[in-house]
Coordinates of C-alpha atoms in Angstrom, one line a residue:
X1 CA 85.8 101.2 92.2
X2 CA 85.1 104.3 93.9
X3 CA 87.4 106.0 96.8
X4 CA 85.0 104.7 99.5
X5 CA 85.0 101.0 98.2
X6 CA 89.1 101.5 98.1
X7 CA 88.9 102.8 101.6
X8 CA 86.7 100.1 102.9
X9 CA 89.2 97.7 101.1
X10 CA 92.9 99.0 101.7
X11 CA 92.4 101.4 104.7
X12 CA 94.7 104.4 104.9
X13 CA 96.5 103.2 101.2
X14 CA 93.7 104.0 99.6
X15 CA 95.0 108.0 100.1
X16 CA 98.3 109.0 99.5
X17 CA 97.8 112.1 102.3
X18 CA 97.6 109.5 104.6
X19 CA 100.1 107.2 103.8
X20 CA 102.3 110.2 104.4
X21 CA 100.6 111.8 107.5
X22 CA 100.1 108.6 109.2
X23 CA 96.2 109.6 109.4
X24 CA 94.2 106.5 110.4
X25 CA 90.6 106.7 109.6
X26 CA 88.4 106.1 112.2
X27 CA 84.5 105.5 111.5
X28 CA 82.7 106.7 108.5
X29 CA 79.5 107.2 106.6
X30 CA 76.2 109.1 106.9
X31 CA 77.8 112.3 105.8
X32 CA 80.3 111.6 109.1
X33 CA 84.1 111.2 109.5
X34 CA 86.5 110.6 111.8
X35 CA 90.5 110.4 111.4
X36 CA 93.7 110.4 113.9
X37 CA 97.1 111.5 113.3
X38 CA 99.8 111.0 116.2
X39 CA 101.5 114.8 116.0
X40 CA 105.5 114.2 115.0
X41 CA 108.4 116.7 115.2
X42 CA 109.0 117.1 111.9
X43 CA 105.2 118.7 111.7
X44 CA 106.0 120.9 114.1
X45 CA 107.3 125.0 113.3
X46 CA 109.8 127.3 114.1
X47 CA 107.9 127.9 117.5
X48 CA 107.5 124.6 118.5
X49 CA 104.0 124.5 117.6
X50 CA 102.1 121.9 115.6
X51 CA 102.5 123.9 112.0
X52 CA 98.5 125.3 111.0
X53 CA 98.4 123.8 107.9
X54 CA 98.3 120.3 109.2
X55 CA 95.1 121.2 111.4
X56 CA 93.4 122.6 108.2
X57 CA 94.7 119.3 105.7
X58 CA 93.6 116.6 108.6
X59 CA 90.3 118.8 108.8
X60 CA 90.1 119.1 105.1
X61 CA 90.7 115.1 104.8
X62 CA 87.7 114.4 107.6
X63 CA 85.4 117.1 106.0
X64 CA 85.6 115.3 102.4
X65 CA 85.3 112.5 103.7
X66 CA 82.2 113.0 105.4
X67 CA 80.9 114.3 102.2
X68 CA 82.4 111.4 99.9
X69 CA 80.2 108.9 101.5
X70 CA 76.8 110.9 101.0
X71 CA 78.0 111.2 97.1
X72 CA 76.7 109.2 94.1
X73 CA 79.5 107.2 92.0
X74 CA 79.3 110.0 89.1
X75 CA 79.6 113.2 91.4
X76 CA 83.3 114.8 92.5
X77 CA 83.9 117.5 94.8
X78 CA 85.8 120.8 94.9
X79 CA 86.3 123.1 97.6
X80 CA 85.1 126.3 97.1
X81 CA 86.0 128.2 100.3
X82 CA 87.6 127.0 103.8
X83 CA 87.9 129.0 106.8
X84 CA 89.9 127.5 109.9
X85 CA 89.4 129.3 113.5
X86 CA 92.4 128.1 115.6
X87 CA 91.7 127.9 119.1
X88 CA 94.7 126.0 121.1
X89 CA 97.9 124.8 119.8
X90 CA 99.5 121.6 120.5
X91 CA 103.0 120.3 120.2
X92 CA 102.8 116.3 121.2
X93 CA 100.5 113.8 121.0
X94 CA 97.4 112.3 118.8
X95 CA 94.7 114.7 117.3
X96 CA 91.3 113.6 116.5
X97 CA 89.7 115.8 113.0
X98 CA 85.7 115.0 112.9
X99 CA 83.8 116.1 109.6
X100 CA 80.2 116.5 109.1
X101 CA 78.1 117.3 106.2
X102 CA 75.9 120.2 106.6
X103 CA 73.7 120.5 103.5
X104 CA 74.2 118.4 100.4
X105 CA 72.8 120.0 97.2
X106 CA 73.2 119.4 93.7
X107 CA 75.9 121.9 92.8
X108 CA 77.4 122.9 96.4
X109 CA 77.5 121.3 99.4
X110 CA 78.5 122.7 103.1
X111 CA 80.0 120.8 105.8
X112 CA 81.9 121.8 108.7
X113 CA 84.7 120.4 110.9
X114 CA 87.0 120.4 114.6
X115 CA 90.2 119.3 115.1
X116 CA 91.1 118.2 119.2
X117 CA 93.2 116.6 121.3
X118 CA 93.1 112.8 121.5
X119 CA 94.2 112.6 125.3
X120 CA 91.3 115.5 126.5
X121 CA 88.9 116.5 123.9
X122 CA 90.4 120.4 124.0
X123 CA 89.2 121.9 121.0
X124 CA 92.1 122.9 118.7
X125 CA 90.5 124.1 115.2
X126 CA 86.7 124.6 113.7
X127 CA 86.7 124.7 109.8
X128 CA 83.8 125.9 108.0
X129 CA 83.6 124.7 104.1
X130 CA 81.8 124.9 100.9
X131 CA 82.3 122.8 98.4
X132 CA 81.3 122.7 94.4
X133 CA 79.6 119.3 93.6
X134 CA 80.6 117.8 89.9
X135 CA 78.2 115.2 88.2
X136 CA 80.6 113.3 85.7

């Protein structure tokens, strides 16, 4: 059974990530995702702020995603590069990460992705990726 049957079947247990992160996944498919995460303080850093890695994993988590359901059940994916702009910083409350496929090839595909605030939409983060598509 493939991750996107196990998601369809089990919901956020299918992934570890977010059993921990308390990501819900939101609507899927057509080289599209969307997941939520309610912000806690013990994600937060020295300053208060939502730590940056956790903008870049849910972004990374929507982003593959996106790009799981376009794949074939013999191809895997690896990221290749990731760059994360961060625009606003938050401290409290639910963020939404959105992941879209840009180009699917054979051997690399490109997709991009925001993070933003659940209560007004503020955009948060934009990730850029690449990633190296495996048949086997």
């Amino acid at each position: 059974m493939g991750y996107i049957d196990e998601l369809k079947r089990v919901g956020r247990d299918a992934n570890p990530f977010f059993k921990m992160m308390g990501i819900d996944v939101g609507e899927y498919g057509d080289g599209r995702a969307r997941l939520t995460m309610e912000v806690r303080p013990e994600m937060l850093n020295g300053a208060g702020w939502l730590q940056g890695g956790v903008y870049v994993a849910l972004a990374d988590e929507a982003i593959a995603l996106a790009l799981y359901t376009l794949l074939s059940e013999n191809e895997r994916i690896a990221t290749i590069d990731e760059h994360t702009s961060f625009i606003k910083g938050v401290s409290t409350g639910a963020i939404v990460a959105t992941g879209r496929v840009v180009r699917k090839g054979r051997r690399v595909a490109f997709a991009d992705g925001e993070v933003r605030s659940a209560a007004d939409d503020t955009l948060l983060t934009r990730t850029s990726t690449s990633f190296a598509v495996i048949e086997g």
